[in-house]
Amino acid sequence: MTIKVKPKEATAIINSLISGVVPKIGVQHITVGRSNEIEMVLKALEEVKNGHSMMKYWIGDFGSGKSFMLHLLNTVALKQKFVTATADFTPHRRLYSNDGKAQALYTALMDNIAIQTKPEGGALHILLEKWIEQVIVQTATEHQIPLAEIRDAKYFSLIQNSIIQTVNQITEVGGFDFGLAIVKYYEGFISGDDFLRKNALRWLKGEYTTKTEARSDLGVSEIVNDRNYYDMLKNFCRLFVNIGYSGLLINLDEAVNLYKIAHPGMRQKNYETLLSMYNDCFQGKVEYLFFNIAGTTDVLEDKQKGFYSYDALKTRLKVNKFETAELRDYAQPVIRLMPLSHDEIFVLLYNLRDIFNFNYQVEIGFSNEDIHSFMEEIYNKPGASDFLTPREVIRDFLNILNIIRQNPNVDKKKLVDEIKIIDEREETFEMEDEIKQKKIKRIEKQFKNVLLPQEIIEELSHALLDDENVLKSIVGSFNNEAGTLIATEKRLLFISKQKKIKSFPYGQINEMSYKSGPQYSVLHILLGNEKLNIDFIPNSQIKPLIHLLEAQIDILERKTLSAELKYWQKEIQNVSIKSQLEQMSKIAHIIQEKDHTAGEVFSMRHTDTVVKLLRQYKALEVSGIDTPEIEASRQRVAEAIELTYKAFEQELSRIFESDMLDIDAESMAYMQSLKNRGLIN
């Protein structure tokens, strides 16, 4: 065999191609006819290495090799020491949404993070541990601490501060919670606490759906959501470059699923997000980032639903009008993938036969002449010119080799004669329609007591995720429109009688409270900066609904250490501790306002310990048990809280003393300048 392929790669290639998908590893061994594209990508990667960013659109008809091309880009980038991430757009993974679909896309990308030593994906934890080790070594060097001792518990706060400071330097939006999650990962990594490490990884991968759960597990105030996932991708890109990698390459396949979004407004929002990312890349707003988007010709050119339906995107993605099949322009953002020639298909099948033989350690009786006969027969079948794709040719070829391997005496010509050409696209759309109908039936079953019109059910089939269950529903009004409020596992939905749907994802709700009155009750929601009120006529159904939302109501304003302490000031009954918490809250606020970085470090240092103490004291306070042991425990916790209060005061004093020295120095310099100018004696 002329191709040098590893056994693992050979198995992946054969198994994947027989299944109709592109192998994650080994694609370089079956690449034909794409040398110009690869040369362009290598040049583009060099530019990205130098701090530029880029976005390419790979456009081709069904089966033209778009997915294969993205996998090839992945392989090339890994060899150039890039970190790569891949994901497919699906009906439940988009660039823009308000119901978790953009967050789901981010999670899919994080699951598929790959490096050269782990090309199949799942490398995020490896990168985190590598970066943490670098921070540990750097901290030990800066403070002249032996490497054998730096992992001792007494140096934990030192490394903690180093992680936060480094993250603050390389991130912009969401850096504090991003850094806190990494600190928690480090804490679990050092202490062997797998549960803590997994929770930190969950946060970094965008797997938390509520702030309450994330705050309880990790002490963070935010989660990765539909609004900030792009910022988190940029944070990771900077982190990977800080580790020593060339940049981050992101491959997004199946853009047809953006094109197929039924709601025009939502589709335009996704195109708007795509445009924003495009502008960031080519206007120098982001560095070391390389996006690749794959879609069909309709996705690009359809003026009703495609990229060209959004004028701002159309002007940027116009194809060079002088380009032809012979004269190609690979520098433009849009790269059209031309079909492989018959000669290139022959070379591909020739290589696949050798890989197949190597994989199964056999010598299949299928000569070069047999390959020619197979191609001549299959390309002359009815429907071949319209529907035959390289994917089907490869799959049929490998299936025939498999039959021959297991049945050496079979008639090869008869096998080829039995091949039928089908339109795979038609089957795909039928299958998607079947999935949609099943989803509608499930929603109808869950809403059987609400008696919603069919058109509302249709809208809900787009709004709800596949695994999302309805928990409660109640009649109410929103913006003076009567309708039904529905609580699901992931969001609140309001469906008006005019068949409009308003979605309130739990992850985007900053504040929520409930007020009961004699005539009507009100649910107050703060969604971003938007204040919303939902009114109810009091009835027995409200209480179960509010109980369901209580976990979310706990979010409130507890986003900073100062706000957290104010919350506990209300919860604790002990007058002395309440007074201490009031002062501690003021101190935390002063430090936060004075110096944001110092405030984050201060919060990182104290939040976990203080909250644990306060939770413990609250539990003892409401226990209703007055044994000597409980009283002794309560006293010990109260003393610990008092010590923390004193530590807050001392830290604030140190900061002010430092500032006074700076002010004195500035005053002396100012007075001297006045003397020099003869304005004072």
mmCIF file of C-alpha atoms in Angstrom, residues 2 111 121 159 202 212 227 256 262 287-288 336 342 369 400 416 418 423 428-429 449 474 523 526 556 633:
data_model
loop_
_atom_site.group_PDB
_atom_site.id
_atom_site.type_symbol
_atom_site.label_atom_id
_atom_site.label_comp_id
_atom_site.label_asym_id
_atom_site.label_seq_id
_atom_site.Cartn_x
_atom_site.Cartn_y
_atom_site.Cartn_z
ATOM 1 C CA THR A 2 1.379 3.402 -1.016
ATOM 2 C CA ASP A 111 -17.615 19.305 23.474
ATOM 3 C CA GLY A 121 -12.365 16.247 20.368
ATOM 4 C CA ILE A 159 -2.289 30.832 42.720
ATOM 5 C CA ARG A 202 -19.993 22.189 33.082
ATOM 6 C CA THR A 212 -29.287 29.488 40.866
ATOM 7 C CA ARG A 227 -26.466 36.452 24.957
ATOM 8 C CA VAL A 256 -29.097 24.995 5.716
ATOM 9 C CA ALA A 262 -39.517 29.275 9.584
ATOM 10 C CA GLU A 287 -7.749 38.266 16.967
ATOM 11 C CA TYR A 288 -6.538 34.723 16.251
ATOM 12 C CA ARG A 336 -17.433 27.509 -4.202
ATOM 13 C CA HIS A 342 -14.227 11.279 -12.713
ATOM 14 C CA GLU A 369 -10.371 -2.436 -14.214
ATOM 15 C CA ILE A 400 -19.574 -3.957 -2.389
ATOM 16 C CA VAL A 416 -23.177 -3.273 -9.256
ATOM 17 C CA GLU A 418 -28.453 -3.887 -8.197
ATOM 18 C CA ASP A 423 -32.624 11.415 -4.039
ATOM 19 C CA THR A 428 -33.891 14.005 4.619
ATOM 20 C CA PHE A 429 -36.806 16.445 4.446
ATOM 21 C CA ASN A 449 -55.948 20.592 29.403
ATOM 22 C CA ILE A 474 -52.211 29.387 34.248
ATOM 23 C CA LEU A 523 -45.316 38.506 38.676
ATOM 24 C CA LEU A 526 -36.496 41.853 34.893
ATOM 25 C CA LEU A 556 -32.581 38.442 42.649
ATOM 26 C CA SER A 633 -21.627 25.599 67.245
#
